[in-house]
Coordinates of C-alpha atoms and ligand atoms in Angstrom, one line a residue:
X3 CA 71.3 46.8 5.8
X4 CA 72.2 49.5 8.3
X5 CA 74.5 52.4 7.4
X6 CA 75.5 55.3 9.6
X7 CA 76.0 58.6 7.8
X8 CA 76.5 61.1 10.6
X9 CA 77.7 61.2 14.2
X10 CA 77.1 64.2 16.4
X11 CA 80.3 65.7 17.7
X12 CA 79.0 66.7 21.1
X13 CA 76.5 63.9 22.0
X14 CA 76.3 60.3 21.0
X15 CA 73.4 61.0 18.5
X16 CA 73.8 59.4 15.1
X17 CA 71.9 59.4 11.8
X18 CA 71.8 56.6 9.3
X19 CA 69.6 54.4 7.1
X20 CA 68.0 51.1 7.9
X21 CA 67.4 49.2 4.6
X22 CA 64.4 47.0 4.6
X23 CA 62.6 45.0 1.9
X24 CA 60.0 47.8 1.9
X25 CA 62.3 50.7 1.5
X26 CA 64.8 52.7 3.6
X27 CA 64.0 54.0 7.0
X28 CA 66.0 57.1 8.0
X29 CA 67.3 56.9 11.5
X30 CA 66.7 57.9 14.3
X31 CA 63.0 57.1 13.8
X32 CA 59.8 56.7 15.7
X33 CA 57.2 53.9 15.1
X34 CA 53.6 54.4 15.8
X35 CA 52.0 51.3 17.3
X36 CA 49.5 49.3 15.3
X37 CA 49.2 46.3 17.6
X38 CA 46.5 44.5 15.7
X39 CA 47.6 45.9 12.3
X40 CA 45.6 49.0 13.0
X41 CA 46.7 52.1 14.8
X42 CA 43.9 53.5 17.0
X43 CA 42.0 56.2 15.2
X44 CA 44.5 56.6 12.3
X45 CA 44.6 54.6 9.0
X46 CA 47.8 53.1 7.7
X47 CA 47.8 55.5 4.7
X48 CA 47.4 58.5 7.1
X49 CA 50.3 57.3 9.2
X50 CA 52.4 57.6 6.0
X51 CA 51.1 61.1 5.3
X52 CA 52.0 62.1 8.8
X53 CA 55.6 61.2 8.1
X54 CA 55.8 57.6 9.2
X55 CA 58.4 55.3 7.6
X56 CA 57.9 52.3 9.9
X57 CA 55.3 50.9 12.3
X58 CA 55.3 48.1 14.8
X59 CA 52.5 45.5 15.3
X60 CA 52.2 42.4 17.3
X61 CA 52.9 39.0 15.7
X62 CA 51.2 36.9 18.4
X63 CA 47.9 38.9 18.4
X64 CA 47.7 38.7 14.6
X65 CA 48.3 34.9 14.9
X66 CA 45.4 34.9 17.4
X67 CA 43.1 37.0 15.0
X68 CA 42.6 36.8 12.1
X69 CA 45.4 34.1 11.9
X70 CA 48.8 34.4 10.4
X71 CA 47.9 31.7 7.8
X72 CA 45.0 33.9 6.5
X73 CA 47.3 37.0 6.3
X74 CA 49.8 34.9 4.3
X75 CA 47.0 33.8 1.9
X76 CA 46.0 37.4 1.5
X77 CA 49.5 38.3 0.3
X78 CA 51.2 39.1 3.6
X79 CA 50.9 41.8 6.2
X80 CA 51.9 44.8 3.9
X81 CA 49.2 43.9 1.3
X82 CA 46.6 43.0 4.0
X83 CA 46.8 46.5 5.6
X84 CA 48.0 48.4 2.6
X85 CA 51.1 49.7 4.2
X86 CA 54.0 49.5 1.8
X87 CA 56.6 50.7 4.3
X88 CA 58.7 49.0 7.0
X89 CA 56.8 46.8 9.4
X90 CA 58.3 45.6 12.7
X91 CA 56.6 42.7 14.4
X92 CA 56.9 42.4 18.2
X93 CA 56.8 39.0 19.6
X94 CA 54.1 39.4 22.2
X95 CA 56.2 38.9 25.3
X96 CA 54.8 42.1 26.6
X97 CA 51.1 41.2 26.1
X98 CA 51.5 37.6 27.1
X99 CA 52.6 38.3 30.7
X100 CA 50.3 41.3 31.2
X101 CA 46.9 40.2 29.8
X102 CA 44.4 38.6 32.1
X103 CA 44.6 35.5 29.9
X104 CA 48.1 34.6 30.9
X105 CA 48.3 31.0 32.3
X106 CA 52.0 30.4 32.9
X107 CA 55.5 30.7 31.6
X108 CA 58.4 28.1 31.5
X109 CA 61.6 27.7 29.7
X110 CA 59.7 26.0 26.8
X111 CA 57.4 29.0 26.2
X112 CA 54.3 30.8 27.3
X113 CA 50.9 29.3 28.0
X114 CA 47.7 31.4 27.9
X115 CA 44.2 31.6 26.6
X116 CA 43.8 33.0 23.1
X117 CA 41.9 36.3 23.8
X118 CA 39.6 35.7 20.9
X119 CA 38.8 32.0 20.9
X120 CA 39.7 31.4 24.6
X121 CA 41.4 28.2 23.6
X122 CA 44.6 27.3 25.4
X123 CA 47.7 28.1 23.4
X124 CA 51.4 27.5 23.8
X125 CA 53.6 30.0 22.2
X126 CA 57.3 29.2 21.8
X127 CA 60.2 31.1 20.3
X128 CA 60.0 28.9 17.3
X129 CA 56.3 29.5 16.8
X130 CA 56.9 33.3 16.9
X131 CA 59.4 33.0 14.1
X132 CA 57.0 30.9 12.1
X133 CA 54.3 33.5 12.5
X134 CA 56.7 36.1 11.2
X135 CA 57.4 34.0 8.1
X136 CA 53.7 34.1 7.3
X137 CA 53.3 37.8 8.0
X138 CA 56.3 38.7 5.9
X139 CA 57.3 41.4 8.4
X140 CA 60.4 43.4 7.7
X141 CA 61.8 43.1 11.2
X142 CA 60.9 40.2 13.4
X143 CA 61.6 40.7 17.1
X144 CA 62.8 37.7 19.1
X145 CA 60.5 36.4 21.8
X146 CA 61.6 37.7 25.2
X147 CA 60.4 37.4 28.8
X148 CA 59.8 40.8 30.1
X149 CA 59.9 40.8 33.9
X150 CA 57.6 43.1 35.9
X151 CA 59.2 46.5 36.6
X152 CA 59.0 46.0 40.3
X153 CA 59.9 42.3 40.3
X154 CA 62.4 40.8 42.7
X155 CA 66.1 40.5 41.8
X156 CA 65.6 36.7 41.4
X157 CA 62.6 37.2 39.1
X158 CA 64.4 39.7 36.9
X159 CA 67.5 37.4 36.7
X160 CA 65.4 34.4 35.7
X161 CA 63.5 36.4 33.1
X162 CA 66.8 37.8 31.6
X163 CA 68.4 34.3 31.4
X164 CA 65.2 32.9 29.8
X165 CA 65.3 35.7 27.3
X166 CA 68.8 34.7 26.4
X167 CA 67.9 31.1 25.8
X168 CA 64.9 32.1 23.8
X169 CA 67.1 34.5 21.7
X170 CA 69.3 31.6 20.8
X171 CA 66.3 29.5 19.7
X172 CA 64.8 32.4 17.7
X173 CA 68.1 33.0 15.9
X174 CA 68.4 29.3 15.1
X175 CA 64.8 28.9 13.9
X176 CA 64.8 32.1 11.9
X177 CA 68.0 30.9 10.1
X178 CA 66.4 27.5 9.4
X179 CA 63.2 28.9 8.1
X180 CA 64.8 31.5 5.9
X181 CA 67.2 28.9 4.5
X182 CA 64.2 26.8 3.5
X183 CA 62.6 29.9 1.8
X184 CA 59.7 29.8 4.2
X185 CA 59.3 33.5 4.6
X186 CA 57.1 35.7 2.5
X187 CA 59.9 38.3 2.9
X188 CA 63.3 36.8 2.2
X189 CA 65.0 40.0 3.4
X190 CA 63.3 39.8 6.8
X191 CA 65.6 41.0 9.6
X192 CA 65.8 39.6 13.1
X193 CA 66.4 41.8 16.2
X194 CA 67.4 40.5 19.6
X195 CA 66.1 42.0 22.8
X196 CA 68.3 42.6 25.9
X197 CA 66.7 42.7 29.3
X198 CA 68.1 43.1 32.8
X199 CA 65.6 45.3 34.8
X200 CA 67.3 48.3 36.4
X201 CA 70.5 46.5 37.5
X202 CA 73.5 48.0 35.6
X203 CA 75.5 44.8 35.9
X204 CA 72.7 42.6 34.6
X205 CA 71.9 45.1 31.8
X206 CA 75.6 44.9 30.8
X207 CA 75.7 41.1 30.9
X208 CA 72.4 40.9 28.9
X209 CA 73.7 43.3 26.2
X210 CA 76.9 41.3 25.9
X211 CA 75.0 38.1 25.5
X212 CA 72.5 39.4 22.9
X213 CA 75.3 41.2 21.1
X214 CA 77.1 37.8 20.6
X215 CA 74.3 36.2 18.6
X216 CA 74.7 38.2 15.4
X217 CA 71.3 39.7 15.2
X218 CA 70.6 42.4 12.6
X219 CA 69.7 44.9 15.3
X220 CA 69.4 45.1 19.0
X221 CA 66.5 46.2 21.2
X222 CA 66.7 47.4 24.8
X223 CA 63.5 45.9 26.3
X224 CA 61.7 46.0 29.6
X225 CA 62.0 49.8 30.2
X226 CA 59.4 52.5 30.5
X227 CA 57.3 50.1 32.6
X228 CA 57.2 52.0 35.9
X229 CA 60.8 52.6 36.9
X230 CA 62.0 56.2 37.4
X231 CA 63.3 58.2 34.4
X232 CA 66.8 58.1 35.8
X233 CA 66.7 54.3 36.2
X234 CA 65.5 54.1 32.6
X235 CA 68.2 56.3 31.2
X236 CA 70.9 54.5 33.3
X237 CA 69.8 51.1 32.1
X238 CA 69.7 52.2 28.5
X239 CA 73.2 53.9 28.7
X240 CA 74.7 50.7 30.3
X241 CA 73.5 48.6 27.3
X242 CA 74.4 51.2 24.7
X243 CA 78.0 51.1 25.9
X244 CA 78.1 47.4 25.0
X245 CA 75.8 46.9 22.0
X246 CA 77.5 46.9 18.6
X247 CA 77.5 50.5 17.4
X248 CA 77.4 49.3 13.8
X249 CA 73.9 47.9 14.3
X250 CA 70.6 49.7 14.9
X251 CA 69.7 50.2 18.5
X252 CA 66.1 50.2 19.5
X253 CA 64.7 51.5 22.8
X254 CA 61.3 49.8 23.2
X255 CA 58.2 51.6 24.6
X256 CA 59.6 55.1 24.7
X257 CA 57.8 57.9 22.9
X258 CA 57.4 61.2 24.9
X259 CA 58.9 64.2 23.0
X260 CA 61.4 64.9 25.8
X261 CA 62.5 61.3 26.1
X262 CA 63.0 61.0 22.4
X263 CA 65.3 64.0 22.2
X264 CA 67.3 62.8 25.3
X265 CA 67.6 59.2 24.2
X266 CA 68.7 60.1 20.7
X267 CA 71.5 62.0 22.4
X268 CA 72.5 58.7 24.1
X269 CA 72.7 57.0 20.7
X270 CA 69.3 55.3 20.2
X271 CA 68.2 54.9 16.6
X272 CA 64.7 53.5 16.9
X273 CA 61.7 54.0 19.2
X274 CA 58.0 52.9 19.5
X275 CA 55.3 53.8 21.9
X276 CA 51.6 54.2 22.3
X277 CA 52.4 57.4 24.2
X278 CA 51.4 60.0 21.5
X279 CA 48.0 58.4 20.6
X280 CA 47.1 57.3 24.1
X281 CA 47.7 60.9 25.4
X282 CA 45.8 62.4 22.4
X283 CA 42.8 60.3 23.5
X284 CA 43.1 61.8 27.0
X285 CA 43.1 65.3 25.5
X286 CA 46.9 65.8 26.1
X287 CA 48.4 67.5 23.0
X288 CA 52.1 68.2 22.3
X289 CA 53.2 71.7 21.5
X290 CA 56.6 73.2 21.3
X291 CA 55.9 75.1 24.5
X292 CA 55.0 71.9 26.4
X293 CA 51.9 69.7 26.5
X294 CA 48.4 71.2 26.9
X295 CA 45.3 69.5 28.4
X296 CA 42.6 70.3 26.0
X297 CA 39.9 69.0 28.3
X298 CA 40.3 72.1 30.5
X299 CA 37.5 74.7 30.4
X300 CA 40.0 77.5 29.6
X301 CA 40.1 76.3 26.0
X302 CA 36.4 76.8 25.4
X303 CA 36.9 80.1 23.6
X304 CA 40.6 79.6 22.5
X305 CA 40.7 80.4 18.8
X306 CA 44.3 79.4 18.3
X307 CA 45.3 76.0 16.8
X308 CA 46.8 73.4 19.1
X309 CA 50.3 74.6 18.1
X310 CA 50.6 77.8 16.1
X311 CA 53.7 76.6 14.3
X312 CA 52.3 73.1 13.4
X313 CA 51.3 72.7 9.7
X314 CA 49.3 69.5 10.3
X315 CA 45.8 69.1 9.0
X316 CA 44.3 69.4 12.5
X317 CA 46.2 72.6 13.3
X318 CA 45.5 74.1 9.8
X319 CA 41.8 73.4 10.0
X320 CA 40.5 73.6 13.6
X321 CA 40.7 75.8 16.7
X322 CA 41.4 74.6 20.3
X323 CA 37.8 75.8 21.1
X324 CA 36.3 73.5 18.4
X325 CA 38.5 70.5 19.3
X326 CA 37.7 71.0 23.0
X327 CA 34.0 70.8 22.1
X328 CA 34.4 67.8 19.8
X329 CA 36.3 66.0 22.5
X330 CA 33.2 66.3 24.7
X331 CA 30.6 66.0 22.0
X332 CA 32.0 63.3 19.6
X333 CA 35.0 61.8 21.3
X334 CA 35.8 59.2 18.6
X335 CA 36.0 61.9 16.0
X336 CA 38.2 64.0 18.3
X337 CA 40.5 61.0 18.9
X338 CA 41.2 61.1 15.1
X339 CA 42.1 64.8 14.9
X340 CA 44.1 64.8 18.1
X341 CA 46.0 61.6 17.4
X342 CA 46.9 62.9 13.9
X343 CA 48.4 66.0 15.5
X344 CA 50.4 64.2 18.1
X345 CA 51.8 61.7 15.6
X346 CA 52.7 64.5 13.2
X347 CA 54.4 66.4 16.0
X348 CA 56.6 63.4 16.8
X349 CA 57.4 62.6 13.2
X350 CA 58.2 66.2 12.5
X351 CA 60.4 66.3 15.6
X352 CA 62.3 63.2 14.5
X353 CA 62.8 64.7 11.0
X354 CA 64.2 67.9 12.6
X355 CA 66.5 65.7 14.8
X356 CA 67.8 63.8 11.8
X357 CA 68.5 67.1 9.9
X358 CA 70.2 68.6 12.9
X359 CA 72.5 65.5 13.3
X360 CA 73.4 65.7 9.6
X361 CA 74.1 69.4 9.7
X362 CA 75.9 69.4 13.0
X363 CA 73.5 71.3 15.3
X364 CA 71.8 68.5 17.2
X365 CA 73.0 69.7 20.6
X366 CA 71.7 73.2 20.1
X367 CA 68.3 71.7 18.9
X368 CA 68.2 69.5 22.0
X369 CA 68.9 72.4 24.4
X370 CA 66.4 74.7 22.7
X371 CA 63.7 72.0 22.4
X372 CA 64.0 70.8 26.0
X373 CA 64.3 74.4 27.3
X374 CA 61.0 75.3 25.8
X375 CA 59.2 72.1 26.2
X376 CA 60.1 71.5 29.8
X377 CA 60.3 75.1 31.2
X378 CA 56.9 76.4 30.1
X379 CA 54.2 76.6 32.8
X380 CA 52.8 73.2 32.8
X381 CA 49.0 72.9 33.3
X382 CA 49.5 69.1 33.6
X383 CA 52.1 66.7 34.6
X384 CA 54.9 66.5 32.0
X385 CA 54.7 63.4 29.8
Ligands
ZN408 ZN1 49.2 70.0 14.4

């Protein structure tokens, strides 16, 4: 299921393969976010052409619309969206506590208004596993309770303990449903999520607990939500020291180029984030010399591509001047071109990272990449 092939000799970076029912995913890898089975401004087939081997969507939101039963009838999530590569399904813990429709949370589950029908719903760990059976996702994520980044210690402790109890229930229900042959994908994997806020002690305890439940992989959740970078790295490092190194380790919600390089060095295998596409829509484009803000007037007559070394379709075809114009004149068209570049940039970076780990020069690549990306004169705040 997961095999490690190379371990960097200087850092904790590692390269391997995660086997799924829809093919292998080379690790470390980055997943674009397709929350409702659709990435913003990019089609599933384009994501593949941009170098994507796995995406993440949201089980709960697809249950809310169009309905997991309908997706099952239509042959499952891969057929529904024509994406025959690995699909992770997040549980919805993140959305449930952040959306305006949230009503309440208890040890039993989460209560909220369905955002499409406005009917009251009660989502439990068991229900999330049932939805995943209908979707036929490759990796189901356990339901977790993500505490707010600036929550009190008591709030974070309660959310972490609840996450543990829900992890046990997800594990049990997933085993039961799979043994009954209920899943459209009988090779579906289940990942547990560790929480713990920014407390090192609680992070360690949570990692040890989640590690004990024999999940197929482990996620570090609840980070990249407003804490400082140092707090994020420290929390991730604390859990990496405890999580089983023989299983894939997924840092949820992280996706800036610099963070990807740094966190691969800590030993992370898997990432997801809306960061590249969200920033593209704001006009922030990644280049090897750091991000640029294409909305600035100085690009009005700039005839260079976004990044001169990038072979993506956007960079091969259009100048900064033209993209600057389209962003003002036809923003939805620009979102497509710009999102494609940022996703390509990230997938190409991950591919270079994998190669460098295999060939023993990851640390050099890390230094060179961060040196250029972070030291260039930044016209905007570094992502
Ligand atoms: Zn490009």
